[in-house]
Amino acid sequence: MASSQENDVKKPETTITLKDDEKPETTITLKSSDGEVFEVPESAALLSYTIKIMVEDCRAGDVISLEQVDGKTLSWVITYLKKHAIDPFSEKDKDEFDTEFFSDKEFTSVVDIINAANYLNIKELLHTSTRKIADLMAIRWNRAMVGRIFW
Amino acid sequence: MLSSKNLLLKTKMTRRKQSRKPVSKKPNSIAKKPKFESNNPESVLPTLEDDGYEQIGEEGEDGNFSLKGSARSHSHGVQPLGNLYVSASSFNSRNTGLGNLQTLTDELVLDILGLLSGTHLGVLSTVSKSFYVFCNHDPLWKNLVLDTCSTGFLYNGSWKNTFVAHYTNSCNNIVSCGIKVRDFYSDYLFQSWLCANLEMKPEWVERDNIVRKRGISVDEFVSNFEEHNKPVLLEGCLENWPAMQKWDREYLIEVCGDARFSVGPLQMKLEDYFRYSDQVREERPLYLFDPKFAEKVPDLGTDYQVPKYFNEDLFSVLGDERPDYRWIIIGPTGSGSSFHIDPNSTSAWNAVIRGSKKWVLFPPDMVPPGVFPSPDGAEVACPVSIIEWFMNFYNATKSLKKRPVECVCKAGEVIFVPNGWWHLVINLEDSVAITQNFVSRRNLLNVLDFLKRPNASTLVSGTKDRVNLHDKFKNAITESLPGTLDELIVKAEEKKNEQKKLTFWESVTDSKVGAFRFSF
């Protein structure tokens, strides 16, 4: 608003223009089987074909309930998706991240991730996690060792 | 309890590229015949009781399955999951034996095992009864053979034995009976065995509603069938083919010598292929499908000639640069092709020289039940084996308003498959056939449209130069047959306008609407 004294000076319009990468991204709310709720950026969530279909079928703002994935596994999967949704993401960086991602996971956790990736239909994660289990089997193919990791 | 409904739950869907002719397999039938004979399709369908099968029982009108004559019960004693609920023991050794992997589905377990080498798979099979059964799932070993034996293989009773023999350079016939495992229940593994050992039921084979013609003129064929894009079965066209007299097994082996033909991802000698096809018993037998057979063995090319109806072959203007257009198909009972549309929007003819084939065809606007093409058409998800489609989806065709076109094409007969039609084929006995895809003036515009598509690089098939095929072809046509293209475009416009008029008029007078109609 210009006062009478400032008539000659036009105040610049105060508009805020966000650059593309600063725009807040839509998030999708996911709920695990044990009730944990996660806010996930859309680009990450839509890497899961299952979530993509579910989103198409519901309204904006709805919570997507994932009955077959528990909270712990879902949080891992979300970490994976967020990282893989970054664009661009080079093959080398992907490999590094994937190796690190699985390095601290126990055998049973990897199995849970496989089940989750299968249910959520995330091709890359499924491929990497099955590969990880196969590698474990191959490394420890001594019969006694194999028995120990499976039971 | 085993019934078709149980198995419905576990239909495995597999993705395959729409643009390539799929390699597909099917269980084998009864006694292996060393020579090709033109048998009645009915003669390959005995009904036999099987010891291991009796405990399972049958339910419902679809519960009766006929197993192959020499089928034994599952070699490792696998039973379908439903049996668990009525068995005396209440545990599934599948689960206890998998340990921490038991929460995974059968498919996922097999996916993981599929990543292992032969040695690791072999060792893993000694860990527990459950791993024994999983690791001896023959398709795993099939993939190992196909991945490692690029120069072909000598089949040895089972894929596992074949792999081991190849690996150890041993020529001995290893006889492996398999150990029966108790209390192992798995729908997936059981179904796999069932599909490998099931006979085609008579009711799947007997329906034959295609139009059959003998001795018609080319003009009649073009105006009654090709222009309307209708399939037809032509009799009596192969009578002067030398192949009809000459092509028995001895002749073929002799004339092909050491030439190698495409079998799946490999190139194999014909003799070695017959060794496999005589012995194999699996869900999806490999079939020999070679686009360069006449180049490899010129005698084969001279033993047949293109029936007069299909002489217009416009891709020939491209000379050596034309996409693959003719194949020899040799396969055992049960091999075949599940639902697909031929690539590049071409039409096709398929002539049976030995054996017989069951065909099921759906028009372009009707996706068959159990088939799920991706939106761009590049991939098609459908049941793993052809028998599985018949088991789970054939009955659904009975309730459709427009039923599919079906027939059995016997030796000496040729079927015309119009462009865009979905089709499924299964060999009812050991068969040899020749098929060619072609473009005539009737479908030239369709083909050019198809080649022009933005995803031509994934959809166009049979050539290394997918992206440029459209331009090359169009230029070659314009050069060799000037004026043709323009004529056709004008005609097509006229037809479209006619149809628009017709549609309006018909809607006004309340009669049947729609340009495409077919009747049997």
XYZ file of C-alpha atoms in Angstrom:
671
model
C 0.000 0.000 0.000
C 1.452 3.322 -0.950
C 0.980 6.175 1.463
C 0.379 9.635 0.088
C 4.051 10.457 0.572
C 5.177 7.500 -1.445
C 2.942 8.031 -4.366
C 5.821 8.492 -6.695
C 7.567 5.312 -5.626
C 5.976 2.126 -6.673
C 6.539 -0.666 -4.220
C 7.546 -3.847 -5.954
C 4.916 -6.556 -5.869
C 5.716 -9.088 -3.277
C 5.415 -12.375 -5.014
C 7.395 -15.422 -4.129
C 8.362 -17.662 -7.018
C 9.641 -21.091 -6.049
C 12.281 -22.681 -8.172
C 11.325 -26.124 -9.456
C 13.412 -28.065 -7.002
C 12.125 -26.122 -4.082
C 8.489 -26.851 -4.704
C 7.082 -29.017 -1.959
C 6.420 -32.466 -3.411
C 3.185 -34.288 -2.832
C 3.505 -36.941 -0.212
C 1.626 -40.158 0.086
C 0.715 -41.607 3.464
C 1.487 -45.274 3.940
C 0.440 -47.384 6.883
C 2.094 -50.661 7.798
C 0.361 -53.783 9.074
C 1.239 -52.875 12.661
C -0.099 -49.345 12.404
C 3.035 -47.307 11.750
C 2.420 -44.350 9.482
C 4.922 -42.955 6.994
C 4.853 -39.861 4.819
C 6.618 -40.677 1.591
C 7.388 -38.384 -1.349
C 5.233 -39.314 -4.316
C 8.166 -39.960 -6.631
C 9.504 -42.585 -4.248
C 6.188 -44.209 -3.453
C 5.231 -44.611 -7.085
C 8.267 -46.794 -7.745
C 6.052 -49.476 -6.233
C 3.608 -50.615 -8.862
C 1.204 -51.830 -6.186
C 1.113 -48.431 -4.508
C 0.709 -46.775 -7.887
C -2.422 -48.778 -8.586
C -3.803 -48.156 -5.108
C -3.213 -44.422 -5.440
C -5.111 -44.354 -8.713
C -8.050 -45.933 -6.968
C -8.299 -43.571 -4.030
C -8.616 -39.877 -3.398
C -5.812 -37.489 -2.521
C -5.053 -37.489 1.149
C -6.207 -41.070 1.745
C -3.967 -43.320 3.781
C -2.716 -46.340 1.879
C -2.868 -49.388 4.094
C -0.266 -52.056 3.425
C -1.493 -55.087 5.294
C 1.323 -57.367 4.293
C 4.298 -55.268 5.338
C 5.298 -54.574 8.922
C 6.641 -51.240 10.108
C 10.262 -52.249 10.386
C 10.431 -53.670 6.867
C 8.410 -50.826 5.446
C 10.810 -48.259 6.830
C 13.692 -50.039 5.110
C 11.796 -50.229 1.869
C 11.008 -46.514 2.067
C 14.674 -45.686 2.610
C 15.440 -47.703 -0.510
C 12.699 -46.059 -2.554
C 13.653 -42.543 -1.525
C 17.206 -43.140 -2.597
C 16.261 -44.779 -5.873
C 13.817 -42.017 -6.733
C 16.599 -39.458 -6.911
C 17.092 -38.386 -10.446
C 19.740 -38.755 -11.775
C 21.097 -41.738 -9.938
C 24.091 -43.355 -11.578
C 24.564 -47.114 -11.767
C 27.701 -46.845 -9.668
C 25.920 -44.915 -6.929
C 23.064 -47.399 -7.051
C 25.416 -50.346 -6.576
C 27.193 -48.644 -3.722
C 23.979 -47.797 -1.991
C 22.535 -51.287 -2.515
C 25.625 -52.980 -1.092
C 25.522 -50.756 1.952
C 21.786 -51.183 2.259
C 22.053 -54.934 2.647
C 25.290 -55.082 4.564
C 23.731 -54.604 7.970
C 20.640 -56.688 7.379
C 20.209 -60.109 8.870
C 19.171 -63.063 6.791
C 15.596 -63.017 8.072
C 15.351 -59.278 7.392
C 16.373 -59.787 3.783
C 13.660 -62.450 3.481
C 11.129 -59.932 4.837
C 12.342 -57.374 2.318
C 11.913 -59.901 -0.493
C 8.336 -60.533 0.575
C 7.657 -56.808 0.815
C 9.235 -56.068 -2.570
C 7.176 -58.844 -4.103
C 3.935 -57.584 -2.576
C 4.711 -53.967 -3.425
C 5.907 -54.962 -6.890
C 9.209 -53.126 -6.834
C 11.174 -54.921 -9.527
C 14.626 -53.582 -8.761
C 14.439 -54.199 -5.044
C 13.129 -57.701 -5.614
C 15.937 -58.409 -7.998
C 18.616 -57.057 -5.678
C 17.313 -58.781 -2.570
C 16.902 -62.193 -4.207
C 20.397 -61.797 -5.587
C 21.612 -61.086 -2.058
C 20.105 -64.268 -0.650
C 21.452 -66.316 -3.554
C 24.907 -64.876 -2.923
C 24.664 -65.817 0.739
C 23.803 -69.344 -0.225
C 26.606 -69.509 -2.733
C 29.196 -68.206 -0.299
C 28.232 -70.618 2.405
C 27.542 -73.698 0.434
C 29.195 -75.945 2.870
C 26.349 -78.126 4.049
C 26.771 -77.498 7.726
C 26.986 -73.762 7.242
C 23.913 -73.683 5.074
C 22.033 -75.542 7.771
C 23.121 -72.981 10.327
C 21.962 -69.912 8.452
C 18.626 -71.364 7.514
C 17.529 -72.460 10.960
C -8.657 -81.836 -2.911
C -7.521 -81.323 -6.424
C -9.935 -79.551 -8.669
C -9.507 -77.072 -11.428
C -10.640 -74.379 -8.988
C -7.690 -75.024 -6.663
C -5.261 -74.753 -9.475
C -6.895 -71.536 -10.589
C -5.443 -69.832 -7.544
C -1.967 -70.586 -8.612
C -1.904 -69.807 -12.279
C 1.519 -68.461 -12.886
C 1.591 -65.517 -15.198
C 4.583 -64.955 -17.284
C 5.523 -61.934 -19.314
C 6.710 -62.390 -22.834
C 7.615 -60.046 -25.606
C 4.697 -59.576 -27.959
C 6.961 -58.638 -30.851
C 8.768 -61.940 -31.120
C 7.226 -65.252 -31.952
C 7.285 -66.851 -28.546
C 8.943 -70.167 -27.914
C 6.466 -72.169 -26.055
C 6.273 -75.649 -24.771
C 3.773 -78.243 -23.799
C 3.749 -81.630 -22.170
C 4.406 -84.620 -24.290
C 2.055 -87.369 -25.047
C 2.115 -91.103 -24.953
C 4.472 -93.427 -26.665
C 7.154 -91.732 -28.600
C 6.915 -92.547 -32.281
C 10.164 -92.652 -34.215
C 8.454 -91.780 -37.506
C 5.924 -89.108 -38.286
C 2.530 -90.553 -38.976
C -0.654 -88.721 -39.605
C -2.604 -89.821 -36.593
C -6.100 -89.017 -35.621
C -6.002 -86.413 -32.902
C -8.342 -88.618 -30.915
C -5.794 -91.416 -30.847
C -3.426 -89.450 -28.662
C -5.924 -89.045 -25.855
C -6.190 -92.157 -23.735
C -7.536 -91.985 -20.236
C -5.498 -93.828 -17.676
C -5.550 -94.137 -13.960
C -2.367 -93.355 -12.183
C -1.426 -94.742 -8.774
C -0.105 -91.590 -7.287
C -3.087 -89.685 -8.547
C -5.809 -91.694 -6.894
C -5.182 -90.317 -3.466
C -5.934 -86.863 -4.718
C -9.456 -87.397 -5.913
C -11.542 -85.334 -8.264
C -14.317 -82.839 -7.922
C -16.781 -81.146 -10.175
C -17.329 -81.603 -13.859
C -13.880 -80.288 -14.609
C -12.184 -82.481 -12.075
C -11.442 -85.310 -14.474
C -7.946 -85.175 -15.787
C -6.338 -87.700 -18.065
C -2.703 -88.310 -17.485
C -0.306 -89.405 -20.136
C 0.086 -93.107 -20.663
C 3.491 -93.385 -19.142
C 3.047 -90.747 -16.467
C 4.083 -91.777 -13.024
C 2.983 -90.018 -9.911
C 5.070 -87.005 -9.049
C 8.608 -88.258 -8.857
C 9.159 -86.693 -5.457
C 5.709 -87.239 -4.065
C 4.605 -83.604 -4.170
C 0.916 -83.170 -3.459
C -1.312 -80.148 -3.967
C -1.840 -77.871 -0.989
C -5.465 -78.839 -0.550
C -4.425 -82.334 0.450
C -2.804 -80.947 3.571
C -6.198 -80.277 5.073
C -7.349 -83.833 4.792
C -4.127 -85.625 5.560
C -3.388 -87.434 8.769
C -0.237 -85.476 9.427
C -0.812 -81.798 9.971
C 2.499 -80.371 8.915
C 3.963 -79.472 5.593
C 7.546 -80.621 5.198
C 7.868 -77.910 2.587
C 7.853 -75.316 5.347
C 9.866 -77.042 8.007
C 12.493 -77.869 5.440
C 12.878 -74.337 4.133
C 13.673 -72.809 7.493
C 13.785 -69.043 7.319
C 12.764 -69.123 3.679
C 9.386 -70.694 4.376
C 7.523 -67.376 4.316
C 8.457 -66.927 0.675
C 6.103 -68.160 -2.025
C 7.141 -71.113 -4.162
C 7.770 -68.786 -7.062
C 10.106 -66.606 -5.016
C 12.022 -69.625 -3.729
C 12.467 -70.805 -7.295
C 13.494 -67.303 -8.379
C 16.252 -67.394 -5.794
C 17.337 -70.904 -6.710
C 17.369 -69.832 -10.337
C 20.251 -67.498 -9.519
C 22.496 -70.312 -8.351
C 25.039 -72.267 -10.308
C 24.647 -75.995 -10.907
C 27.110 -76.928 -8.195
C 25.428 -74.811 -5.565
C 22.022 -76.057 -6.567
C 23.233 -79.614 -6.286
C 24.729 -79.100 -2.856
C 21.676 -77.242 -1.633
C 19.510 -80.193 -2.591
C 21.205 -82.227 0.143
C 20.308 -79.828 2.941
C 16.752 -80.966 3.612
C 13.870 -82.856 2.023
C 12.252 -79.592 1.109
C 15.357 -78.250 -0.592
C 15.716 -81.603 -2.272
C 12.329 -81.221 -3.914
C 12.840 -77.589 -4.860
C 16.351 -78.043 -6.190
C 15.259 -80.948 -8.334
C 12.608 -78.881 -10.059
C 13.674 -79.648 -13.601
C 12.970 -76.204 -15.127
C 15.803 -74.845 -12.956
C 18.185 -77.234 -14.631
C 16.692 -76.479 -18.011
C 17.708 -72.847 -17.618
C 21.205 -73.884 -16.586
C 21.513 -76.026 -19.708
C 20.177 -73.286 -21.957
C 22.550 -70.760 -20.404
C 25.680 -72.863 -20.542
C 25.359 -75.173 -23.534
C 25.454 -72.724 -26.405
C 26.376 -75.359 -28.979
C 23.433 -77.572 -28.155
C 22.943 -80.440 -25.741
C 22.407 -84.190 -25.673
C 19.245 -84.727 -23.716
C 19.557 -87.432 -21.102
C 16.140 -88.178 -19.683
C 15.837 -85.013 -17.630
C 17.330 -81.546 -17.710
C 19.279 -82.218 -14.542
C 20.834 -85.359 -15.971
C 21.548 -83.489 -19.186
C 23.339 -80.752 -17.291
C 25.352 -83.163 -15.174
C 26.348 -85.236 -18.185
C 27.427 -82.118 -20.047
C 29.291 -80.797 -17.042
C 31.129 -84.036 -16.377
C 31.594 -84.767 -20.079
C 30.033 -88.081 -19.453
C 28.113 -89.932 -22.104
C 26.614 -92.458 -19.760
C 22.918 -92.555 -19.376
C 22.341 -91.615 -15.780
C 19.170 -93.110 -14.470
C 17.757 -91.115 -11.617
C 14.583 -92.381 -10.001
C 14.117 -89.620 -7.498
C 13.330 -90.023 -3.825
C 9.768 -89.686 -2.681
C 9.323 -87.147 0.058
C 6.416 -87.440 2.438
C 4.143 -84.659 3.608
C 5.263 -82.174 0.980
C 2.420 -79.995 -0.220
C 2.827 -77.291 -2.837
C 0.306 -76.103 -5.406
C 2.916 -74.567 -7.639
C 5.181 -77.583 -7.856
C 2.272 -79.953 -8.183
C 0.687 -77.955 -10.952
C 3.961 -77.860 -12.801
C 4.090 -81.639 -12.738
C 0.421 -81.928 -13.657
C 0.745 -79.693 -16.693
C 3.732 -81.710 -17.843
C 1.760 -84.926 -17.705
C -1.734 -83.974 -18.709
C -3.401 -85.021 -21.905
C -5.511 -82.665 -23.948
C -9.122 -83.380 -23.001
C -11.394 -84.369 -25.892
C -13.686 -81.423 -25.244
C -10.770 -79.035 -25.769
C -9.995 -80.571 -29.123
C -13.339 -81.459 -30.640
C -14.746 -77.997 -31.388
C -14.012 -77.187 -35.012
C -15.925 -74.224 -36.389
C -13.545 -72.724 -38.912
C -14.665 -72.278 -42.511
C -13.034 -74.948 -44.673
C -12.522 -74.482 -48.400
C -11.046 -76.651 -51.098
C -10.003 -75.593 -54.575
C -11.211 -71.976 -54.424
C -9.720 -69.338 -56.685
C -7.327 -66.658 -55.524
C -9.960 -64.002 -56.141
C -12.470 -65.890 -54.050
C -9.975 -66.179 -51.247
C -9.100 -62.488 -51.385
C -12.646 -61.196 -51.589
C -14.248 -63.618 -49.109
C -11.528 -63.946 -46.545
C -8.462 -61.760 -46.882
C -10.312 -58.522 -47.435
C -12.598 -59.233 -44.510
C -9.734 -60.397 -42.368
C -11.387 -63.747 -41.750
C -9.482 -66.939 -41.005
C -10.005 -69.954 -43.244
C -8.674 -73.487 -43.500
C -7.642 -74.468 -47.010
C -7.605 -78.097 -48.002
C -5.792 -79.716 -50.857
C -3.121 -77.034 -51.399
C -0.151 -79.145 -50.464
C -0.767 -82.065 -52.766
C 2.098 -81.221 -55.071
C 4.590 -80.422 -52.322
C 7.523 -82.851 -52.464
C 7.741 -82.379 -48.701
C 4.497 -84.271 -48.198
C 6.055 -87.454 -49.571
C 9.651 -86.962 -48.577
C 9.706 -85.443 -45.140
C 10.002 -88.348 -42.808
C 12.514 -88.395 -40.017
C 15.243 -90.321 -41.836
C 15.134 -88.001 -44.818
C 15.216 -84.864 -42.724
C 18.142 -86.025 -40.623
C 20.047 -87.041 -43.730
C 19.427 -83.863 -45.682
C 20.057 -81.556 -42.733
C 23.290 -83.242 -41.728
C 25.246 -81.034 -39.384
C 23.219 -77.903 -39.984
C 22.123 -76.231 -36.782
C 18.650 -74.875 -36.228
C 17.210 -72.461 -33.703
C 15.774 -74.189 -30.675
C 14.949 -71.631 -28.033
C 18.137 -69.631 -27.472
C 20.369 -72.348 -28.912
C 21.383 -73.713 -32.279
C 21.117 -77.486 -32.485
C 21.563 -80.310 -34.956
C 18.287 -81.858 -36.017
C 19.293 -85.299 -34.802
C 20.078 -83.954 -31.338
C 16.784 -82.126 -31.292
C 14.874 -85.327 -32.056
C 16.750 -87.046 -29.232
C 15.324 -84.377 -26.928
C 11.810 -84.284 -28.353
C 11.459 -88.064 -28.147
C 12.271 -88.143 -24.461
C 11.015 -84.909 -23.047
C 8.092 -84.656 -20.700
C 7.573 -81.128 -19.459
C 5.206 -78.237 -19.165
C 6.667 -76.278 -22.015
C 8.725 -78.385 -24.429
C 11.152 -76.481 -26.596
C 10.334 -76.471 -30.236
C 12.527 -76.004 -33.258
C 11.677 -72.735 -34.911
C 14.128 -71.545 -37.535
C 13.785 -68.537 -39.865
C 16.742 -69.464 -42.041
C 16.022 -73.116 -42.717
C 15.987 -72.724 -46.488
C 19.257 -70.830 -46.421
C 20.878 -73.431 -44.195
C 19.562 -76.421 -46.143
C 18.476 -75.380 -49.646
C 16.867 -78.772 -50.299
C 14.256 -77.964 -47.670
C 13.411 -74.765 -49.503
C 12.819 -76.596 -52.760
C 10.565 -79.213 -51.209
C 7.708 -76.748 -50.775
C 6.154 -73.797 -52.566
C 4.006 -70.932 -51.387
C 0.305 -71.717 -51.982
C -1.106 -69.551 -54.780
C -3.310 -67.553 -52.432
C -0.351 -66.045 -50.676
C 1.882 -65.170 -53.594
C 1.599 -61.450 -53.044
C 4.462 -60.858 -50.668
C 5.290 -57.174 -50.544
C 8.146 -57.358 -48.054
C 10.072 -59.033 -50.868
C 10.748 -55.554 -52.287
C 13.283 -55.212 -49.495
C 15.296 -58.168 -50.811
C 17.862 -59.290 -48.275
C 16.869 -56.621 -45.835
C 13.386 -57.988 -45.344
C 12.494 -59.113 -41.828
C 12.316 -62.846 -41.062
C 9.344 -64.219 -42.925
C 9.391 -68.008 -43.062
C 10.002 -70.635 -40.453
C 10.142 -74.372 -40.182
C 8.424 -75.576 -37.004
C 9.188 -78.970 -35.542
C 7.883 -79.937 -32.138
C 6.679 -82.816 -29.998
C 3.150 -83.260 -28.696
C 2.381 -80.488 -26.335
C 4.735 -77.926 -27.813
C 3.195 -74.864 -29.332
C 2.579 -71.223 -28.888
C 0.355 -69.536 -26.350
C -1.720 -66.530 -27.269
C 0.008 -63.891 -29.316
C -0.512 -61.633 -32.313
C 1.961 -61.992 -35.141
C 4.532 -59.240 -35.350
C 4.636 -56.281 -37.661
C 0.886 -56.547 -38.260
C 1.457 -59.208 -40.913
C -0.883 -62.035 -41.914
C 0.299 -65.624 -41.916
C -0.286 -69.063 -43.343
C 0.680 -72.266 -41.574
C 0.893 -75.578 -43.432
C 1.084 -78.856 -41.550
C 3.278 -81.414 -43.281
C 3.299 -84.033 -40.546
C 1.213 -84.343 -37.414
C -1.665 -82.097 -36.391
C -2.250 -78.858 -34.552
C -5.129 -77.478 -32.532
C -5.780 -73.786 -33.137
C -7.795 -71.273 -31.118
C -8.198 -67.826 -32.680
C -9.708 -64.602 -31.371
C -10.340 -61.533 -33.539
C -8.196 -58.430 -33.025
C -10.764 -56.638 -30.900
C -11.173 -59.478 -28.424
C -8.485 -60.234 -25.894
C -8.718 -63.932 -24.986
C -9.618 -64.831 -21.390
C -6.538 -65.284 -19.251
C -4.421 -63.036 -21.432
C -3.329 -59.586 -20.312
C -1.451 -57.451 -22.815
C 0.360 -54.368 -21.582
C -1.097 -51.064 -22.786
C 1.547 -50.614 -25.476
C 1.225 -54.200 -26.611
C 4.887 -54.952 -26.124
C 4.357 -57.532 -23.429
C 1.694 -60.142 -22.876
C 1.071 -61.878 -19.577
C -0.530 -65.293 -19.954
C -0.436 -68.718 -18.308
C 2.914 -70.441 -18.379
C 1.794 -73.458 -20.339
C -0.795 -73.969 -23.027
C -2.382 -76.831 -21.110
C -2.816 -74.479 -18.190
C -4.750 -72.098 -20.391
C -7.038 -74.908 -21.451
C -7.479 -76.079 -17.874
C -8.329 -72.691 -16.466
C -9.716 -70.542 -19.247
C -11.092 -72.649 -22.072
C -14.455 -73.021 -20.410
C -14.762 -69.259 -20.137
C -14.881 -69.080 -23.915
C -18.185 -70.966 -23.895
C -20.005 -68.086 -22.291
C -18.663 -65.423 -24.652
C -21.114 -63.861 -27.107
C -18.611 -64.290 -29.906
C -16.889 -67.618 -29.538
C -13.383 -68.042 -30.864
C -12.593 -69.757 -34.145
C -11.206 -73.225 -33.468
C -9.970 -76.099 -35.579
C -7.607 -79.001 -35.831
C -5.290 -78.536 -38.778
C -4.109 -81.908 -40.061
C -1.282 -82.893 -42.358
C -1.943 -81.520 -45.833
C -4.001 -78.561 -44.641
C -3.149 -74.859 -44.477
C -4.642 -72.292 -42.151
C -4.804 -68.594 -42.972
C -4.303 -66.367 -39.918
C -5.404 -62.807 -40.724
C -3.366 -59.923 -39.366
C -4.030 -58.805 -35.841
C -5.769 -62.009 -34.763
C -4.849 -63.561 -31.424
C -3.956 -67.194 -31.812
C -2.856 -70.178 -29.765
C -1.488 -73.378 -31.261
C -0.694 -76.719 -29.702
C 0.756 -79.809 -31.368
C -1.479 -82.784 -30.789
C 1.291 -85.100 -31.966
C 4.875 -84.797 -33.179
C 4.545 -82.266 -35.960
C 6.439 -80.620 -38.779
C 5.069 -77.479 -40.377
C 6.080 -74.495 -42.433
C 4.743 -71.038 -41.785
C 5.210 -67.742 -43.550
C 4.192 -64.216 -42.633
C 3.345 -61.848 -45.434
C 2.090 -58.430 -46.417
C -0.284 -58.047 -49.317
C -2.018 -54.940 -50.591
C -4.876 -55.744 -48.254
C -2.850 -55.146 -45.122
C -0.082 -52.903 -46.460
C -1.433 -49.779 -44.795
C -1.797 -51.563 -41.446
C 1.787 -52.700 -41.627
C 3.119 -49.266 -42.457
C 1.138 -47.827 -39.564
C 2.545 -50.438 -37.218
C 6.118 -49.820 -38.307
C 5.611 -46.093 -37.828
C 4.723 -46.399 -34.160
C 6.865 -44.517 -31.663
C 7.813 -47.718 -29.858
C 8.824 -49.475 -33.061
C 12.169 -50.303 -31.536
C 10.546 -52.732 -29.119
C 7.586 -53.941 -31.144
C 9.012 -54.507 -34.607
C 10.512 -57.935 -34.971
C 12.524 -60.165 -37.235
C 15.070 -57.584 -38.222
C 18.044 -55.824 -36.729
C 17.011 -52.484 -38.173
C 13.776 -51.934 -36.327
C 13.598 -48.201 -36.323
C 14.269 -47.613 -39.988
C 12.182 -50.446 -41.345
C 9.193 -48.222 -41.940
C 11.031 -45.730 -44.116
C 12.966 -48.397 -45.965
C 9.834 -50.354 -46.706
C 7.793 -47.343 -47.759
C 10.515 -46.132 -50.088
C 11.004 -49.574 -51.577
C 7.268 -49.937 -52.236
C 7.017 -46.524 -53.815
C 9.919 -47.372 -56.055
C 8.898 -50.887 -57.088
C 5.164 -50.393 -57.206
C 4.593 -46.723 -57.917
C 1.109 -45.477 -57.332
C 0.077 -48.494 -55.249
C 0.340 -46.733 -51.948
C -1.641 -43.740 -53.077
C -4.313 -45.977 -54.574
C -4.667 -47.837 -51.337
C -4.865 -44.691 -49.256
C -7.632 -43.351 -51.465
C -9.518 -46.648 -51.238
C -9.171 -46.682 -47.463
C -10.561 -43.164 -47.189
C -13.511 -44.124 -49.372
C -14.172 -47.165 -47.242
C -14.038 -45.137 -44.052
C -16.542 -42.666 -45.433
C -18.785 -45.491 -46.570
C -18.705 -46.987 -43.131
C -19.500 -43.679 -41.499
C -22.500 -43.326 -43.784
C -23.503 -46.885 -43.084
C -23.211 -46.409 -39.375
C -25.406 -43.350 -39.444
C -27.992 -45.016 -41.638
C -27.975 -48.138 -39.550
C -28.370 -46.233 -36.368
C -31.315 -44.447 -37.875
C -32.950 -47.653 -39.020
C -32.027 -49.500 -35.842
C -30.211 -52.373 -37.515
C -26.929 -54.003 -36.591
C -24.049 -51.575 -36.289
C -20.415 -52.351 -36.822
C -18.145 -52.835 -39.761
C -16.599 -56.041 -38.554
C -18.677 -59.152 -38.299
C -17.748 -62.718 -38.632
C -19.881 -65.774 -38.652
C -19.144 -69.443 -38.726
